């Protein structure tokens, strides 16, 4: 039969003990706080052993009878409120404190005075309580940071989900689509020789030509086409010595394209049939 019980509760740990201390009846506090000189410190109510016990975030100051070891009174250490609401030092001595003791059964509380014979023990008692409060605060801070990290991680994962990602854009060229490119020609002057056709460009010495590429469905070039372009459209003027050398009488010129990879050969007779 499987054990259905959960994990065992945390174990109580004794983090401080003083073998000799005294409990006092105390008058009400003054406007500035409690003063030990008003307690009649030579007339105590009970001699006790002081023990500070912790269990995870919880802690208690337990006062035990010296002879029997029975619990005389217990002061729970607060977690979410200042320590001084339960353990308050007096204003005129470092060896005396005011404790808020609470009855386990009824929950009723009362205030009593606690004095240590040795100043060093009183200092250790005070330091132990403050260390426990710091431990609780650090634990709560770490828990808050962990919760914040988990929430941020969940948000990042939600943003990275496939449904939230933008659809990829298809940049492939459809089959049969013409791709138009404008390619500048070489300089006609400025260190370069004048071409044989004798054309001088009025567009800063450059000859430009527009042609089209025919693509297949896989993005490969299958044909190159160069439309007829007139001299006037390109901003060119023929020289006087070469005006008779035009391909035809309309002032049109044609630029041949090199055969591209995968392209079918294009046969074109620029001059037509020659008759002797």
mmCIF file of C-alpha atoms in Angstrom:
data_model
loop_
_atom_site.group_PDB
_atom_site.id
_atom_site.type_symbol
_atom_site.label_atom_id
_atom_site.label_comp_id
_atom_site.label_asym_id
_atom_site.label_seq_id
_atom_site.Cartn_x
_atom_site.Cartn_y
_atom_site.Cartn_z
ATOM 1 C CA UNK A 1 0.000 0.000 0.000
ATOM 2 C CA UNK A 2 1.445 3.341 -1.043
ATOM 3 C CA UNK A 3 2.014 6.012 1.548
ATOM 4 C CA UNK A 4 -0.381 8.862 0.717
ATOM 5 C CA UNK A 5 1.006 11.191 3.353
ATOM 6 C CA UNK A 6 2.841 14.325 2.238
ATOM 7 C CA UNK A 7 6.367 15.343 3.207
ATOM 8 C CA UNK A 8 7.112 15.518 6.940
ATOM 9 C CA UNK A 9 6.754 18.925 8.587
ATOM 10 C CA UNK A 10 9.919 20.993 9.117
ATOM 11 C CA UNK A 11 11.894 20.173 12.222
ATOM 12 C CA UNK A 12 12.188 22.690 15.014
ATOM 13 C CA UNK A 13 15.728 23.939 15.517
ATOM 14 C CA UNK A 14 17.039 25.636 18.648
ATOM 15 C CA UNK A 15 19.099 28.608 17.444
ATOM 16 C CA UNK A 16 19.724 30.304 20.800
ATOM 17 C CA UNK A 17 19.726 29.385 24.473
ATOM 18 C CA UNK A 18 20.533 31.248 27.683
ATOM 19 C CA UNK A 19 20.546 29.293 30.921
ATOM 20 C CA UNK A 20 19.973 32.223 33.220
ATOM 21 C CA UNK A 21 17.409 35.001 32.718
ATOM 22 C CA UNK A 22 14.628 36.683 34.698
ATOM 23 C CA UNK A 23 10.984 37.546 34.087
ATOM 24 C CA UNK A 24 9.468 40.779 35.484
ATOM 25 C CA UNK A 25 6.080 42.359 35.899
ATOM 26 C CA UNK A 26 6.262 45.711 34.138
ATOM 27 C CA UNK A 27 4.311 48.956 34.368
ATOM 28 C CA UNK A 28 2.820 50.559 31.261
ATOM 29 C CA UNK A 29 5.253 52.158 28.849
ATOM 30 C CA UNK A 30 5.987 55.859 28.953
ATOM 31 C CA UNK A 31 5.594 58.120 25.936
ATOM 32 C CA UNK A 32 9.190 57.361 24.900
ATOM 33 C CA UNK A 33 9.099 53.598 25.614
ATOM 34 C CA UNK A 34 9.809 51.126 28.394
ATOM 35 C CA UNK A 35 12.476 51.822 31.033
ATOM 36 C CA UNK A 36 14.082 49.011 33.075
ATOM 37 C CA UNK A 37 14.720 51.305 36.046
ATOM 38 C CA UNK A 38 10.978 51.265 36.765
ATOM 39 C CA UNK A 39 10.832 47.468 37.019
ATOM 40 C CA UNK A 40 12.581 46.858 40.354
ATOM 41 C CA UNK A 41 15.044 44.483 38.658
ATOM 42 C CA UNK A 42 16.134 42.937 41.972
ATOM 43 C CA UNK A 43 12.653 41.505 42.490
ATOM 44 C CA UNK A 44 11.883 39.208 39.549
ATOM 45 C CA UNK A 45 8.782 37.090 39.000
ATOM 46 C CA UNK A 46 10.430 33.909 37.679
ATOM 47 C CA UNK A 47 13.926 32.685 36.835
ATOM 48 C CA UNK A 48 13.844 31.010 33.423
ATOM 49 C CA UNK A 49 15.849 29.468 30.634
ATOM 50 C CA UNK A 50 15.489 31.344 27.329
ATOM 51 C CA UNK A 51 15.380 29.409 24.094
ATOM 52 C CA UNK A 52 14.789 30.681 20.531
ATOM 53 C CA UNK A 53 13.318 27.955 18.314
ATOM 54 C CA UNK A 54 12.783 28.241 14.552
ATOM 55 C CA UNK A 55 10.818 26.109 12.112
ATOM 56 C CA UNK A 56 11.151 27.310 8.540
ATOM 57 C CA UNK A 57 9.787 30.887 8.603
ATOM 58 C CA UNK A 58 8.254 30.582 12.072
ATOM 59 C CA UNK A 59 10.150 31.258 15.282
ATOM 60 C CA UNK A 60 9.329 31.529 18.976
ATOM 61 C CA UNK A 61 10.974 32.827 22.114
ATOM 62 C CA UNK A 62 10.265 30.196 24.735
ATOM 63 C CA UNK A 63 10.743 30.745 28.449
ATOM 64 C CA UNK A 64 11.176 27.488 30.370
ATOM 65 C CA UNK A 65 11.184 26.834 34.096
ATOM 66 C CA UNK A 66 14.688 25.974 35.307
ATOM 67 C CA UNK A 67 13.716 23.169 37.668
ATOM 68 C CA UNK A 68 11.135 21.297 35.577
ATOM 69 C CA UNK A 69 11.832 22.455 32.012
ATOM 70 C CA UNK A 70 8.127 23.145 31.528
ATOM 71 C CA UNK A 71 7.031 25.981 29.291
ATOM 72 C CA UNK A 72 6.449 29.131 31.312
ATOM 73 C CA UNK A 73 5.555 31.518 28.476
ATOM 74 C CA UNK A 74 5.980 31.788 24.717
ATOM 75 C CA UNK A 75 6.479 34.783 22.419
ATOM 76 C CA UNK A 76 5.852 34.195 18.682
ATOM 77 C CA UNK A 77 8.303 36.081 16.461
ATOM 78 C CA UNK A 78 6.369 38.112 13.857
ATOM 79 C CA UNK A 79 6.940 37.674 10.112
ATOM 80 C CA UNK A 80 5.023 40.436 8.328
ATOM 81 C CA UNK A 81 5.286 43.145 10.980
ATOM 82 C CA UNK A 82 8.301 44.762 12.689
ATOM 83 C CA UNK A 83 10.108 42.727 15.318
ATOM 84 C CA UNK A 84 9.545 45.465 17.895
ATOM 85 C CA UNK A 85 5.827 44.618 17.988
ATOM 86 C CA UNK A 86 6.755 41.394 19.828
ATOM 87 C CA UNK A 87 10.288 41.931 21.202
ATOM 88 C CA UNK A 88 11.147 45.513 22.146
ATOM 89 C CA UNK A 89 14.404 46.635 23.809
ATOM 90 C CA UNK A 90 14.104 49.064 26.697
ATOM 91 C CA UNK A 91 15.520 52.538 26.194
ATOM 92 C CA UNK A 92 17.875 52.607 29.198
ATOM 93 C CA UNK A 93 19.640 49.201 29.081
ATOM 94 C CA UNK A 94 20.876 46.642 26.541
ATOM 95 C CA UNK A 95 20.141 43.653 28.846
ATOM 96 C CA UNK A 96 16.372 44.064 29.154
ATOM 97 C CA UNK A 97 13.510 43.533 26.723
ATOM 98 C CA UNK A 98 9.714 43.595 26.677
ATOM 99 C CA UNK A 99 8.088 40.433 25.279
ATOM 100 C CA UNK A 100 4.548 39.971 23.976
ATOM 101 C CA UNK A 101 3.616 36.511 25.214
ATOM 102 C CA UNK A 102 0.636 34.702 23.658
ATOM 103 C CA UNK A 103 -1.409 31.834 25.109
ATOM 104 C CA UNK A 104 -1.525 28.902 22.652
ATOM 105 C CA UNK A 105 -5.075 27.881 23.510
ATOM 106 C CA UNK A 106 -6.946 31.142 23.982
ATOM 107 C CA UNK A 107 -4.754 33.462 21.904
ATOM 108 C CA UNK A 108 -4.755 36.042 24.674
ATOM 109 C CA UNK A 109 -1.584 38.063 25.073
ATOM 110 C CA UNK A 110 0.239 40.043 27.760
ATOM 111 C CA UNK A 111 3.498 42.010 28.070
ATOM 112 C CA UNK A 112 6.285 40.969 30.438
ATOM 113 C CA UNK A 113 9.857 42.068 31.046
ATOM 114 C CA UNK A 114 12.868 39.836 30.300
ATOM 115 C CA UNK A 115 16.358 40.499 31.674
ATOM 116 C CA UNK A 116 19.676 38.717 31.052
ATOM 117 C CA UNK A 117 22.427 38.536 33.642
ATOM 118 C CA UNK A 118 25.159 38.780 30.976
ATOM 119 C CA UNK A 119 25.270 41.588 28.420
ATOM 120 C CA UNK A 120 26.840 39.263 25.837
ATOM 121 C CA UNK A 121 23.887 36.862 26.042
ATOM 122 C CA UNK A 122 21.463 39.736 25.594
ATOM 123 C CA UNK A 123 23.363 40.860 22.496
ATOM 124 C CA UNK A 124 23.330 37.333 21.037
ATOM 125 C CA UNK A 125 19.599 37.047 21.725
ATOM 126 C CA UNK A 126 18.876 40.276 19.855
ATOM 127 C CA UNK A 127 21.165 39.304 16.933
ATOM 128 C CA UNK A 128 19.514 35.879 16.591
ATOM 129 C CA UNK A 129 16.068 37.409 16.214
ATOM 130 C CA UNK A 130 17.237 39.929 13.602
ATOM 131 C CA UNK A 131 19.028 37.230 11.615
ATOM 132 C CA UNK A 132 15.823 35.211 11.472
ATOM 133 C CA UNK A 133 13.876 38.238 10.236
ATOM 134 C CA UNK A 134 16.488 38.819 7.520
ATOM 135 C CA UNK A 135 16.246 35.172 6.481
ATOM 136 C CA UNK A 136 12.484 35.483 6.067
ATOM 137 C CA UNK A 137 12.814 38.683 4.037
ATOM 138 C CA UNK A 138 15.437 37.136 1.735
ATOM 139 C CA UNK A 139 13.257 34.083 1.223
ATOM 140 C CA UNK A 140 10.247 36.206 0.284
ATOM 141 C CA UNK A 141 12.378 38.308 -2.074
ATOM 142 C CA UNK A 142 13.730 35.188 -3.780
ATOM 143 C CA UNK A 143 10.215 33.784 -4.141
ATOM 144 C CA UNK A 144 9.034 37.038 -5.709
ATOM 145 C CA UNK A 145 11.938 37.073 -8.173
ATOM 146 C CA UNK A 146 11.278 33.453 -9.099
ATOM 147 C CA UNK A 147 7.607 34.194 -9.732
ATOM 148 C CA UNK A 148 8.551 37.193 -11.872
ATOM 149 C CA UNK A 149 11.031 35.081 -13.855
ATOM 150 C CA UNK A 150 8.483 32.315 -14.462
ATOM 151 C CA UNK A 151 5.874 34.828 -15.644
ATOM 152 C CA UNK A 152 8.382 36.446 -18.017
ATOM 153 C CA UNK A 153 9.450 33.036 -19.318
ATOM 154 C CA UNK A 154 5.835 32.043 -19.955
ATOM 155 C CA UNK A 155 5.236 35.319 -21.811
ATOM 156 C CA UNK A 156 8.331 34.777 -23.975
ATOM 157 C CA UNK A 157 7.256 31.226 -24.811
ATOM 158 C CA UNK A 158 3.784 32.455 -25.732
ATOM 159 C CA UNK A 159 5.288 35.081 -28.038
ATOM 160 C CA UNK A 160 7.527 32.445 -29.638
ATOM 161 C CA UNK A 161 4.622 30.061 -30.356
ATOM 162 C CA UNK A 162 4.244 29.140 -34.073
ATOM 163 C CA UNK A 163 0.773 30.701 -34.261
ATOM 164 C CA UNK A 164 2.126 34.054 -33.123
ATOM 165 C CA UNK A 165 5.065 34.192 -35.548
ATOM 166 C CA UNK A 166 4.617 36.309 -38.711
ATOM 167 C CA UNK A 167 4.160 34.385 -41.939
ATOM 168 C CA UNK A 168 7.277 34.138 -44.085
ATOM 169 C CA UNK A 169 7.198 36.282 -47.236
ATOM 170 C CA UNK A 170 7.602 34.427 -50.546
ATOM 171 C CA UNK A 171 10.233 36.252 -52.618
ATOM 172 C CA UNK A 172 10.390 33.664 -55.422
ATOM 173 C CA UNK A 173 9.703 34.881 -58.973
ATOM 174 C CA UNK A 174 6.535 33.393 -60.499
ATOM 175 C CA UNK A 175 6.869 31.359 -63.653
ATOM 176 C CA UNK A 176 6.738 33.509 -66.796
ATOM 177 C CA UNK A 177 7.398 36.749 -64.874
ATOM 178 C CA UNK A 178 9.624 39.331 -66.614
ATOM 179 C CA UNK A 179 12.438 40.846 -64.540
ATOM 180 C CA UNK A 180 13.410 44.309 -65.841
ATOM 181 C CA UNK A 181 16.981 45.497 -65.199
ATOM 182 C CA UNK A 182 18.646 48.783 -66.169
ATOM 183 C CA UNK A 183 22.402 48.373 -66.649
ATOM 184 C CA UNK A 184 24.690 51.391 -67.250
ATOM 185 C CA UNK A 185 27.191 51.056 -70.116
ATOM 186 C CA UNK A 186 30.865 51.995 -69.970
ATOM 187 C CA UNK A 187 32.110 55.589 -70.077
ATOM 188 C CA UNK A 188 32.398 57.075 -73.544
ATOM 189 C CA UNK A 189 35.015 59.625 -72.545
ATOM 190 C CA UNK A 190 37.248 60.499 -69.624
ATOM 191 C CA UNK A 191 40.041 58.062 -70.513
ATOM 192 C CA UNK A 192 38.001 55.671 -72.719
ATOM 193 C CA UNK A 193 38.151 55.647 -76.498
ATOM 194 C CA UNK A 194 35.171 56.756 -78.604
ATOM 195 C CA UNK A 195 33.090 53.777 -79.776
ATOM 196 C CA UNK A 196 33.092 52.834 -83.434
ATOM 197 C CA UNK A 197 29.481 53.892 -83.914
ATOM 198 C CA UNK A 198 30.507 57.473 -83.233
ATOM 199 C CA UNK A 199 27.669 58.184 -80.805
ATOM 200 C CA UNK A 200 28.255 60.794 -78.129
ATOM 201 C CA UNK A 201 26.083 60.565 -75.006
ATOM 202 C CA UNK A 202 24.537 63.742 -73.709
ATOM 203 C CA UNK A 203 23.823 62.004 -70.359
ATOM 204 C CA UNK A 204 27.196 62.589 -68.651
ATOM 205 C CA UNK A 205 29.064 60.389 -71.086
ATOM 206 C CA UNK A 206 27.182 57.190 -70.175
ATOM 207 C CA UNK A 207 25.222 54.857 -72.414
ATOM 208 C CA UNK A 208 22.303 53.148 -70.724
ATOM 209 C CA UNK A 209 20.153 50.286 -71.944
ATOM 210 C CA UNK A 210 17.015 48.625 -70.567
ATOM 211 C CA UNK A 211 16.423 44.945 -71.181
ATOM 212 C CA UNK A 212 14.239 42.153 -69.773
ATOM 213 C CA UNK A 213 14.977 38.687 -68.415
ATOM 214 C CA UNK A 214 12.424 35.872 -68.670
ATOM 215 C CA UNK A 215 12.510 33.577 -65.618
ATOM 216 C CA UNK A 216 11.201 30.056 -65.149
ATOM 217 C CA UNK A 217 9.396 28.769 -62.065
ATOM 218 C CA UNK A 218 12.701 27.972 -60.285
ATOM 219 C CA UNK A 219 14.156 31.443 -60.724
ATOM 220 C CA UNK A 220 16.448 30.534 -63.644
ATOM 221 C CA UNK A 221 16.901 32.856 -66.619
ATOM 222 C CA UNK A 222 15.554 31.242 -69.805
ATOM 223 C CA UNK A 223 15.620 34.219 -72.200
ATOM 224 C CA UNK A 224 16.939 37.756 -72.538
ATOM 225 C CA UNK A 225 15.127 40.363 -74.600
ATOM 226 C CA UNK A 226 16.340 43.834 -75.537
ATOM 227 C CA UNK A 227 13.688 46.160 -77.002
ATOM 228 C CA UNK A 228 14.495 48.568 -79.762
ATOM 229 C CA UNK A 229 15.661 51.852 -78.275
ATOM 230 C CA UNK A 230 15.977 55.044 -80.288
ATOM 231 C CA UNK A 231 18.835 57.483 -80.037
ATOM 232 C CA UNK A 232 16.461 60.250 -79.028
ATOM 233 C CA UNK A 233 15.073 58.168 -76.123
ATOM 234 C CA UNK A 234 18.608 57.575 -74.801
ATOM 235 C CA UNK A 235 19.733 61.195 -75.127
ATOM 236 C CA UNK A 236 22.363 60.406 -77.817
ATOM 237 C CA UNK A 237 23.226 62.263 -81.025
ATOM 238 C CA UNK A 238 25.147 60.756 -83.970
ATOM 239 C CA UNK A 239 28.369 62.355 -85.101
ATOM 240 C CA UNK A 240 28.588 63.849 -88.576
ATOM 241 C CA UNK A 241 31.137 61.277 -89.742
ATOM 242 C CA UNK A 242 29.142 58.235 -88.709
ATOM 243 C CA UNK A 243 25.517 59.219 -89.281
ATOM 244 C CA UNK A 244 25.388 57.028 -92.365
ATOM 245 C CA UNK A 245 26.474 53.998 -90.374
ATOM 246 C CA UNK A 246 23.166 53.608 -88.451
ATOM 247 C CA UNK A 247 21.561 50.195 -88.541
ATOM 248 C CA UNK A 248 18.394 51.593 -90.170
ATOM 249 C CA UNK A 249 16.998 54.912 -91.211
ATOM 250 C CA UNK A 250 14.970 55.499 -88.026
ATOM 251 C CA UNK A 251 17.913 56.275 -85.773
ATOM 252 C CA UNK A 252 17.434 53.077 -83.731
ATOM 253 C CA UNK A 253 20.230 51.030 -82.183
ATOM 254 C CA UNK A 254 20.280 47.558 -80.658
ATOM 255 C CA UNK A 255 22.495 46.221 -77.894
ATOM 256 C CA UNK A 256 23.303 42.564 -78.058
ATOM 257 C CA UNK A 257 23.132 40.549 -74.825
ATOM 258 C CA UNK A 258 25.489 37.685 -73.990
ATOM 259 C CA UNK A 259 23.880 34.309 -73.852
ATOM 260 C CA UNK A 260 22.841 33.549 -70.266
ATOM 261 C CA UNK A 261 23.183 30.221 -68.536
ATOM 262 C CA UNK A 262 20.170 28.075 -69.269
ATOM 263 C CA UNK A 263 18.814 30.484 -71.882
ATOM 264 C CA UNK A 264 17.758 29.308 -75.300
ATOM 265 C CA UNK A 265 19.789 30.883 -78.125
ATOM 266 C CA UNK A 266 18.112 33.875 -79.716
ATOM 267 C CA UNK A 267 18.815 34.348 -83.461
ATOM 268 C CA UNK A 268 18.429 37.897 -84.587
ATOM 269 C CA UNK A 269 19.538 39.491 -87.844
ATOM 270 C CA UNK A 270 20.111 43.134 -87.076
ATOM 271 C CA UNK A 271 20.727 44.099 -90.775
ATOM 272 C CA UNK A 272 18.166 41.992 -92.648
ATOM 273 C CA UNK A 273 18.852 40.273 -95.919
ATOM 274 C CA UNK A 274 21.779 41.697 -97.869
ATOM 275 C CA UNK A 275 21.221 42.057 -101.603
ATOM 276 C CA UNK A 276 24.288 42.474 -103.821
#
